[in-house]
mmCIF file of C-alpha atoms in Angstrom:
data_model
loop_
_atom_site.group_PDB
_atom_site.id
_atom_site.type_symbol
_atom_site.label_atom_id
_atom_site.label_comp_id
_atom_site.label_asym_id
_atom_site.label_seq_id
_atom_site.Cartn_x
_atom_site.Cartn_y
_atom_site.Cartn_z
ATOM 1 C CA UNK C 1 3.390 5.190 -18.160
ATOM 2 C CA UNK C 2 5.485 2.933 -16.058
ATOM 3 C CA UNK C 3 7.527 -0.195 -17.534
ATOM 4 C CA UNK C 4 9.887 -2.759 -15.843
ATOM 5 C CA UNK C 5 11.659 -4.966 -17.649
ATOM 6 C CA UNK C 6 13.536 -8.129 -15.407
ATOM 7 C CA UNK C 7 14.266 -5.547 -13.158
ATOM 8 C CA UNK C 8 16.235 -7.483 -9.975
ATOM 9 C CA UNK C 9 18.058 -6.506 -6.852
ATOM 10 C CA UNK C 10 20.260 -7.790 -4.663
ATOM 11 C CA UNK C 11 21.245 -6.839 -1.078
ATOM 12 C CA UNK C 12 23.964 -9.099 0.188
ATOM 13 C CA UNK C 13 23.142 -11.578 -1.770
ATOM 14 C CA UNK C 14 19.716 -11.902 -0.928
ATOM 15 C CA UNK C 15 17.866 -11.484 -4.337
ATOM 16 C CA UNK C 16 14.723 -8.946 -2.856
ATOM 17 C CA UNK C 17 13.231 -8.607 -6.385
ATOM 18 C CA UNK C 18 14.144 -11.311 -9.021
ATOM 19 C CA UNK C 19 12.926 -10.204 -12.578
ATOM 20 C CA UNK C 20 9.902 -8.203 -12.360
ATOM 21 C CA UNK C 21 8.513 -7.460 -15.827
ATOM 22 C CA UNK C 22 4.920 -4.940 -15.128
ATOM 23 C CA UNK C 23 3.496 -2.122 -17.573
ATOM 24 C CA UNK C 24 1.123 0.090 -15.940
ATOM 25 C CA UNK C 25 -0.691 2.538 -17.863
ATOM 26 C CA UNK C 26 -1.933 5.864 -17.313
ATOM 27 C CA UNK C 27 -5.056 6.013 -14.756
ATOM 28 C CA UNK C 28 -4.705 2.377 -13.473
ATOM 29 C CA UNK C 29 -5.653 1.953 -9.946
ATOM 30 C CA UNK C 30 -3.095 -0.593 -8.603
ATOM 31 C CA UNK C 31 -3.228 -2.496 -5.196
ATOM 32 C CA UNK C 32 0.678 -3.839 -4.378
ATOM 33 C CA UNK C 33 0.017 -6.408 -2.028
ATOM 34 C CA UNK C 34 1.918 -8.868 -0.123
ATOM 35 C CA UNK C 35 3.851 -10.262 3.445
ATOM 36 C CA UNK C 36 6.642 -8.198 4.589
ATOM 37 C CA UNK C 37 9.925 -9.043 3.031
ATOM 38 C CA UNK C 38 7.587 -9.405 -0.440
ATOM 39 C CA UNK C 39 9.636 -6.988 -2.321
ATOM 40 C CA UNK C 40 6.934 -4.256 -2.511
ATOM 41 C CA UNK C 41 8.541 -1.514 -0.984
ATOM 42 C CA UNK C 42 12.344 -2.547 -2.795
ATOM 43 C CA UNK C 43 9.895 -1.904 -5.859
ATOM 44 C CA UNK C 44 8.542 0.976 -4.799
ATOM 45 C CA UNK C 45 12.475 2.355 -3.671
ATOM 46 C CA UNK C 46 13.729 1.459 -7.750
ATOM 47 C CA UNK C 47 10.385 3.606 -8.846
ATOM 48 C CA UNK C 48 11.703 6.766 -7.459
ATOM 49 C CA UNK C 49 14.844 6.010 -8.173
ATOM 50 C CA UNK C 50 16.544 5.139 -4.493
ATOM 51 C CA UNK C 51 18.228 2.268 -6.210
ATOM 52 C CA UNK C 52 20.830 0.888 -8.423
ATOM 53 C CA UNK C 53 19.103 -2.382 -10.117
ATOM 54 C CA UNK C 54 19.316 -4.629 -12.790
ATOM 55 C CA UNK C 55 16.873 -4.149 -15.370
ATOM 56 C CA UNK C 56 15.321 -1.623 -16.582
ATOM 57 C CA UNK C 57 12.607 1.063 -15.147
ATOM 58 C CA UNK C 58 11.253 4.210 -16.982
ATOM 59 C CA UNK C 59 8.167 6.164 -15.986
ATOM 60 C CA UNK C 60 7.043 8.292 -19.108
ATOM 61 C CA UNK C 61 10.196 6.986 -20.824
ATOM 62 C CA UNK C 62 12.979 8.667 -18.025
ATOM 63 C CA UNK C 63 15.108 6.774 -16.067
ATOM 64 C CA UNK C 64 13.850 7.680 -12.169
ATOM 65 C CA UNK C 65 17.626 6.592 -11.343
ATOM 66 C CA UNK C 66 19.207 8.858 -14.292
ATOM 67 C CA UNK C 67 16.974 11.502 -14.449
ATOM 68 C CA UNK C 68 15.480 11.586 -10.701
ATOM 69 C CA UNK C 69 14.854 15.286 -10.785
ATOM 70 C CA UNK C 70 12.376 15.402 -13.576
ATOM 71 C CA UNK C 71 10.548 12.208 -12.469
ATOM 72 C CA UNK C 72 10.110 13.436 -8.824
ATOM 73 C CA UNK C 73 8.779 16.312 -9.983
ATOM 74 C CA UNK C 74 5.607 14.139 -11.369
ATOM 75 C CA UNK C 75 5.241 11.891 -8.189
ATOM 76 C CA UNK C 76 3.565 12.092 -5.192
ATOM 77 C CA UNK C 77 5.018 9.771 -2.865
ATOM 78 C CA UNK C 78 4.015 8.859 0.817
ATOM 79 C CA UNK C 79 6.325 6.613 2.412
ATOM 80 C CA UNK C 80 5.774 3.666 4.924
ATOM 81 C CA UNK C 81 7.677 5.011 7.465
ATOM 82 C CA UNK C 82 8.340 9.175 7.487
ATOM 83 C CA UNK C 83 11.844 10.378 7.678
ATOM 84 C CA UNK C 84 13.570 12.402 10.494
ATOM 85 C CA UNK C 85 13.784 15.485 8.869
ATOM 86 C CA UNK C 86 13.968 18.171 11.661
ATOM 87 C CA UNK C 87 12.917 20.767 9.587
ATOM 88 C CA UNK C 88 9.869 23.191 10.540
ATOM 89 C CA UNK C 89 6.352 21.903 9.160
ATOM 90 C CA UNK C 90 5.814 25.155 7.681
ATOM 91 C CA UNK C 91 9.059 25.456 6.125
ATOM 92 C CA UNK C 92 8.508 21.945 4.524
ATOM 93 C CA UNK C 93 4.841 22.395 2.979
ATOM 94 C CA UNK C 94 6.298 25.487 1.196
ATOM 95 C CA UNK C 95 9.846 24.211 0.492
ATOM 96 C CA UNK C 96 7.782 20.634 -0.850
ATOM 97 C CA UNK C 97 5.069 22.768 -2.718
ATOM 98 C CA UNK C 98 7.783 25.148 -4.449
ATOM 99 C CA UNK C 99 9.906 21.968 -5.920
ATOM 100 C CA UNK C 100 6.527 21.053 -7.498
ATOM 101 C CA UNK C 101 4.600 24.133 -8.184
ATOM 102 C CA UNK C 102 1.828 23.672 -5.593
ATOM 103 C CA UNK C 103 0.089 25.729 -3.583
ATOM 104 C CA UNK C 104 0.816 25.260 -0.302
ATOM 105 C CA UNK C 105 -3.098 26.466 0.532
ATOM 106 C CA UNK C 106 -4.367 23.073 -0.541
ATOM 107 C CA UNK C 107 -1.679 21.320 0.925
ATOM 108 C CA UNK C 108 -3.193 23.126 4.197
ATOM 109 C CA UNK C 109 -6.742 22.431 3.651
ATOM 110 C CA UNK C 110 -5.980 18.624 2.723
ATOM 111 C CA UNK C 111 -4.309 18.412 6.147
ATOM 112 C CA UNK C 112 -7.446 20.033 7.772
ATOM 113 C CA UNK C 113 -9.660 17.494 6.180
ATOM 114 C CA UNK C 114 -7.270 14.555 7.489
ATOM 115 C CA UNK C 115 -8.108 16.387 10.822
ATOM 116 C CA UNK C 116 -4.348 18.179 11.283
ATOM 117 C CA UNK C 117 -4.517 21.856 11.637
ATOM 118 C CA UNK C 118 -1.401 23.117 10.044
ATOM 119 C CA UNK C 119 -1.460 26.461 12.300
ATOM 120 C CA UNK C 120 -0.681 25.069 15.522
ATOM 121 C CA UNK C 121 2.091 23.277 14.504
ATOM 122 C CA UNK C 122 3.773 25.280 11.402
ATOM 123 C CA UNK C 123 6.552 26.211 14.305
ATOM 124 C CA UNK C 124 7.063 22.751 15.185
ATOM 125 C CA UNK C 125 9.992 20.514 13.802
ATOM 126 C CA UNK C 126 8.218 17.463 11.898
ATOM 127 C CA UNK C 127 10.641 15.123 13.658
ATOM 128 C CA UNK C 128 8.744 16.177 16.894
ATOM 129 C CA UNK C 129 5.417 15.023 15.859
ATOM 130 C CA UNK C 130 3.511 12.137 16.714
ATOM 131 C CA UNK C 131 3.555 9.110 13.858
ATOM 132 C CA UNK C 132 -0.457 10.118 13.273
ATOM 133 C CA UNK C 133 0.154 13.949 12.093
ATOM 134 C CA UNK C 134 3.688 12.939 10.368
ATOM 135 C CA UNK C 135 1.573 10.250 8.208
ATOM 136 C CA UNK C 136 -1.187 13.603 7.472
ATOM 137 C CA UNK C 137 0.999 15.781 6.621
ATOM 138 C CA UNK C 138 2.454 13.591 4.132
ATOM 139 C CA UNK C 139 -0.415 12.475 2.509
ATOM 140 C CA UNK C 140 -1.909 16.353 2.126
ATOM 141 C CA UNK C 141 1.881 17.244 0.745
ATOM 142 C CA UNK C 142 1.715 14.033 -1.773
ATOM 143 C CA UNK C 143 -2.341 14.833 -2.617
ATOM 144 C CA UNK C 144 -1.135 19.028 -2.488
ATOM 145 C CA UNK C 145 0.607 18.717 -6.045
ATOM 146 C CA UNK C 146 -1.343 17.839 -9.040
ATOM 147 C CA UNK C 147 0.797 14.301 -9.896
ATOM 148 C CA UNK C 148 -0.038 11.944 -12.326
ATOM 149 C CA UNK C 149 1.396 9.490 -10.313
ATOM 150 C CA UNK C 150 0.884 8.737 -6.929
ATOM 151 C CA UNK C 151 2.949 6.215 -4.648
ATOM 152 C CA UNK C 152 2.054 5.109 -1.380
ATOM 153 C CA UNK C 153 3.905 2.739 0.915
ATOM 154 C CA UNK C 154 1.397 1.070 3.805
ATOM 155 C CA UNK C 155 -0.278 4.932 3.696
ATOM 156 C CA UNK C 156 -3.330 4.216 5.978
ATOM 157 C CA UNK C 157 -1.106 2.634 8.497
ATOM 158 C CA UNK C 158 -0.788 5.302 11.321
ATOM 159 C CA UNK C 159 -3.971 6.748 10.780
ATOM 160 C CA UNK C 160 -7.268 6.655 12.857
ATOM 161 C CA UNK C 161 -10.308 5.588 11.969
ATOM 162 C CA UNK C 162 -12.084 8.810 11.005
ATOM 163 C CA UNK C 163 -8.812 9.944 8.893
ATOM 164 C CA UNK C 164 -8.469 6.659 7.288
ATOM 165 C CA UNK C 165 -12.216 7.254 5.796
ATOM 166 C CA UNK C 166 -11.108 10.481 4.887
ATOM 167 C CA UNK C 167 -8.061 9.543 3.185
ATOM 168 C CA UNK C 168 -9.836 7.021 1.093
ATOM 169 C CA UNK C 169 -12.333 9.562 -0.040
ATOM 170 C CA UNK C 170 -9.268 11.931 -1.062
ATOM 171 C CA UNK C 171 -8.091 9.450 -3.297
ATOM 172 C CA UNK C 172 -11.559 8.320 -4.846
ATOM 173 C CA UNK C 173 -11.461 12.104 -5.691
ATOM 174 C CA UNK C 174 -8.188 11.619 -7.670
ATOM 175 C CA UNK C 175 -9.235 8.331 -9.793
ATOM 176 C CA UNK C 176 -9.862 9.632 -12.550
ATOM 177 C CA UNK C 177 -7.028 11.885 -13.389
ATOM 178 C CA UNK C 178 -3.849 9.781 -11.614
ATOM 179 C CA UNK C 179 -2.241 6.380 -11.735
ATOM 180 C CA UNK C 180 -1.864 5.177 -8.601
ATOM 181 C CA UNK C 181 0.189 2.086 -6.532
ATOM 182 C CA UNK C 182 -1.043 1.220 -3.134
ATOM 183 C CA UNK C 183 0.746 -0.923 -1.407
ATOM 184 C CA UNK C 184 -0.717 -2.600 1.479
ATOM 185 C CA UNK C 185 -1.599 -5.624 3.678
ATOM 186 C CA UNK C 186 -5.171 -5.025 3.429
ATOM 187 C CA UNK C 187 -6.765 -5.037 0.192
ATOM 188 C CA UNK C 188 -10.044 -5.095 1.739
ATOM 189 C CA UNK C 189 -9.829 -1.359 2.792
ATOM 190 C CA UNK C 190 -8.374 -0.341 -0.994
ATOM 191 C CA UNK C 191 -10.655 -2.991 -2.898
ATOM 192 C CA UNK C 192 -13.591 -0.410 -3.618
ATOM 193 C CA UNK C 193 -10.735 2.063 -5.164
ATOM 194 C CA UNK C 194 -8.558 -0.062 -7.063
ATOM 195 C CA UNK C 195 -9.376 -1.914 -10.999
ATOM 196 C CA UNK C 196 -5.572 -3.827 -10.774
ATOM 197 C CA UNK C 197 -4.446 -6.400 -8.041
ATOM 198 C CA UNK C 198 -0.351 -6.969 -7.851
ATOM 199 C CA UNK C 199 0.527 -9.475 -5.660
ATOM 200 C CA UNK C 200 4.636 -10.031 -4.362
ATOM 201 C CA UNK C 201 6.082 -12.986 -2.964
ATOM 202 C CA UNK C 202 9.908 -13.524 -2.629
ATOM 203 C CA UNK C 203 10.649 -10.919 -5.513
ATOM 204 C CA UNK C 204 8.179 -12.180 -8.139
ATOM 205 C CA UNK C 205 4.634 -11.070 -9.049
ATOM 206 C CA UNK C 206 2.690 -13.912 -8.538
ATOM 207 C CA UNK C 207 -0.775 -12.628 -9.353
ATOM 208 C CA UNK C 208 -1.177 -9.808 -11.441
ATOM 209 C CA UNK C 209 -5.270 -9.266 -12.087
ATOM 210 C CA UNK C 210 -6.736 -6.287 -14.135
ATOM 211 C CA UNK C 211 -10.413 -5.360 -12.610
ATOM 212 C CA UNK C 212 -12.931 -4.283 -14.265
ATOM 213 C CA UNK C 213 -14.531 -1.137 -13.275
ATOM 214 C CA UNK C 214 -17.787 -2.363 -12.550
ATOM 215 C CA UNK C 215 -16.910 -5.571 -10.926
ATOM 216 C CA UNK C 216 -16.909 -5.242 -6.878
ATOM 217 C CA UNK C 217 -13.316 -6.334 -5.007
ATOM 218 C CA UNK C 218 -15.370 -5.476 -1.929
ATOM 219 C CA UNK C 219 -17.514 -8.628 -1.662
ATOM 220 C CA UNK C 220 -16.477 -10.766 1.543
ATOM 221 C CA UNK C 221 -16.709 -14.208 2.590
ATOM 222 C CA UNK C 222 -18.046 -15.911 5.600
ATOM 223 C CA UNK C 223 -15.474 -19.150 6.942
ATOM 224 C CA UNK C 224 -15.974 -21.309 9.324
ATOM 225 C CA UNK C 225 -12.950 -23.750 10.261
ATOM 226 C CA UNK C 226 -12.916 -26.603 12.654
ATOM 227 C CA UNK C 227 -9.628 -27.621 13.735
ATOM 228 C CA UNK C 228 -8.398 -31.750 13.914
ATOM 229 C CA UNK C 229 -6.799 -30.408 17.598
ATOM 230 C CA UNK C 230 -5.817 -26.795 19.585
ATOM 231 C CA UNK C 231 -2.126 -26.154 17.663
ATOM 232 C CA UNK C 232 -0.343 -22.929 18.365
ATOM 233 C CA UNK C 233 0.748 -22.137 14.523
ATOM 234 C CA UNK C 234 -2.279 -22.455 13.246
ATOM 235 C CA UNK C 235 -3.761 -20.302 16.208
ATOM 236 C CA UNK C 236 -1.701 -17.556 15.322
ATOM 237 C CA UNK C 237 -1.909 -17.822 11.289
ATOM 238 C CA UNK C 238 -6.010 -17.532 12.333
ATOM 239 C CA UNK C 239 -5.414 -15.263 15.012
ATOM 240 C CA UNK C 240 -3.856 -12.817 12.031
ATOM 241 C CA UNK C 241 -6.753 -13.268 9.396
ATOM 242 C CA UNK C 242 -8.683 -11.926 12.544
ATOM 243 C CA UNK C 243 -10.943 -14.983 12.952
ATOM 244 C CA UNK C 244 -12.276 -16.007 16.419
ATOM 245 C CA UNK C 245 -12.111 -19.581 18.415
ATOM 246 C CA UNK C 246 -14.791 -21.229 20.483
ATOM 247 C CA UNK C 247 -13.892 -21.487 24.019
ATOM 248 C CA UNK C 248 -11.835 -24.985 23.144
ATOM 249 C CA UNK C 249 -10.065 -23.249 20.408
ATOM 250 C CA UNK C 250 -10.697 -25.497 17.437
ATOM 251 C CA UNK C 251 -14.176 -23.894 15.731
ATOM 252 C CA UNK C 252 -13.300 -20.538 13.721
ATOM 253 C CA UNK C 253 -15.483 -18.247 12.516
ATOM 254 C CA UNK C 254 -14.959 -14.825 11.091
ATOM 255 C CA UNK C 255 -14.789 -13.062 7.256
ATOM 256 C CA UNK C 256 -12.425 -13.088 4.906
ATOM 257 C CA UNK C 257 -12.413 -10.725 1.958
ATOM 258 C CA UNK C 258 -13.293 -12.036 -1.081
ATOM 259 C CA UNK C 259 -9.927 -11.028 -3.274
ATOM 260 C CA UNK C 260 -8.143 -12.374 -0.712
ATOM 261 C CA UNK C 261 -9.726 -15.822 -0.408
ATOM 262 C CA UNK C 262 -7.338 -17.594 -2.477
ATOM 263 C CA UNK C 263 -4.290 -16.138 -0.530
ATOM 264 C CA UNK C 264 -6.049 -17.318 3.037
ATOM 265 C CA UNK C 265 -6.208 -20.829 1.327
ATOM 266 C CA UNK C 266 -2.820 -20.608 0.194
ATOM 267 C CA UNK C 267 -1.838 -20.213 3.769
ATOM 268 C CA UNK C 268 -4.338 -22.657 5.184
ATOM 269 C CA UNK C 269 -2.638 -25.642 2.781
ATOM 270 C CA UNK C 270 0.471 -25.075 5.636
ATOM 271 C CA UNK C 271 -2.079 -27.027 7.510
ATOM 272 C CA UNK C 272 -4.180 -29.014 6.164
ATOM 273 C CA UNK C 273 -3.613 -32.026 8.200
ATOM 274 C CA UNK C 274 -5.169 -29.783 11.539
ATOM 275 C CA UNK C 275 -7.642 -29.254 9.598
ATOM 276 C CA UNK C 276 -11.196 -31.391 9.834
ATOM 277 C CA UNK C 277 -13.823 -29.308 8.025
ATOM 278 C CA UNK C 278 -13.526 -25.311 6.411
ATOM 279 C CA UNK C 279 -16.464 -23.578 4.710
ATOM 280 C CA UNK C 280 -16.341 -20.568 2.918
ATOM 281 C CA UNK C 281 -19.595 -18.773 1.504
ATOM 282 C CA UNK C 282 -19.939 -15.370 -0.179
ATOM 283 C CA UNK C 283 -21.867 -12.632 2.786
ATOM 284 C CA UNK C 284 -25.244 -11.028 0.936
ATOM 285 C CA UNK C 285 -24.164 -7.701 0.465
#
């Protein structure tokens, strides 16, 4: 369905994506992870076609730079951060579900599952909205049109808790009958939905592992870490896996999920000479 062959691009010089070579086929659940500045989202931008590249990219054999129309129309894209479009909500669930032949019903009743009611705001510009209901609206437009493909950019990110449940579930829904590319920082809260894990670092996949589907990715793993002396780098690199310090600062304890573990070791070897003792055992489910 989707193929990339040494596609690369440069901004100023600064090589973002440096010869990415993927094929992802029809109904693979895909998890795009990786630290900001990665390259997922430069990926994500030559997908639907935002981009002049090097390379090549072609989703069902079209060029989403050459023939951006047509490929659009088979997407359903929800991007990391929405854009200022001052145009009425109403106007834009029926002006989005007319360029795809949806019905802009179930783009309502998706919203009113993600807990926006589409009523009291149809009048209202989306610019005006708060970053929560721009992020639901979104998702019901992208999840509105029946796309083979769906593309989402740090999705999850402005939602609350209850929506973000919700929003997984939506997607579980669609598993079967759409490809999908997640990107995110957390695979823990896309593990039990994904069977593909792409990891990005400075342009280049550097892990690219196929899942089966009825292997868990949602397993998690207990650490314990007990730090040489109190140091203020590796406080915050701990501070961000969300692990927790003993009143002196230099025992850690917290969990780490287990497709992750080798990533969270990866940034632990920054360190190893803080480090006295580190544990890591996989939690009874």
């Amino acid at each position: 369905m989707i193929h990339c062959h040494d596609l690369s691009k440069t901004f100023k010089r600064a090589r973002v994506l440096d010869g990415i070579c993927l094929d992802i086929a029809l109904g693979e659940r895909i998890a795009l992870i990786g630290s900001n500045g990665a390259g997922k989202t430069t990926l994500i931008r030559c997908l639907l076609g935002e981009y002049t590249h090097d390379g090549t990219v072609t989703i069902d054999g079209r060029s989403p730079r050459n023939e951006r129309t047509v490929v659009l129309g088979s997407i359903g894209f929800v991007p990391q951060l929405p854009p200022p479009l001052k145009m009425p909500v109403g106007q834009l669930i029926e002006f989005s579900a007319a360029l795809s032949g949806a019905d802009p019903k179930k783009i309502d009743a998706i919203a009113g599952r993600l807990g926006l009611g589409v009523d009291e705001i149809r009048s209202r510009p989306f610019i005006k909205l708060s970053g929560g209901m721009k992020q639901k609206l979104l998702i019901a437009i992208a999840l509105g049109r029946d796309a083979k493909l769906l593309i989402m950019d740090e999705p999850a990110a402005n939602l609350d808790p209850e929506a973000r449940r919700i929003f997984f579930d939506l997607l579980a829904e669609r598993q079967h009958d759409a490809t999908m590319i997640i990107s995110s920082h957390r695979i823990d809260e896309v593990a039990a939905l994904v069977n593909r894990v792409i990891e990005m670092d400075m342009g280049k996949v550097v892990l690219d592992d196929k899942v089966a589907d009825d292997v868990s990715l949602s397993g998690r793993f207990a650490c314990r870490l007990v730090a040489r002396r109190a140091d203020a780098a590796l406080t915050k690199a701990l501070s961000a896996w969300k692990l927790s310090a003993d009143a002196d600062g230099l025992v850690w304890t917290g969990e780490v999920a287990g497709p992750d573990r080798l990533r969270f070791i990866g940034v632990l070897s920054r360190y190893v000479a803080l480090i006295g003792n580190l544990s890591l055992h996989e939690v009874a489910e």
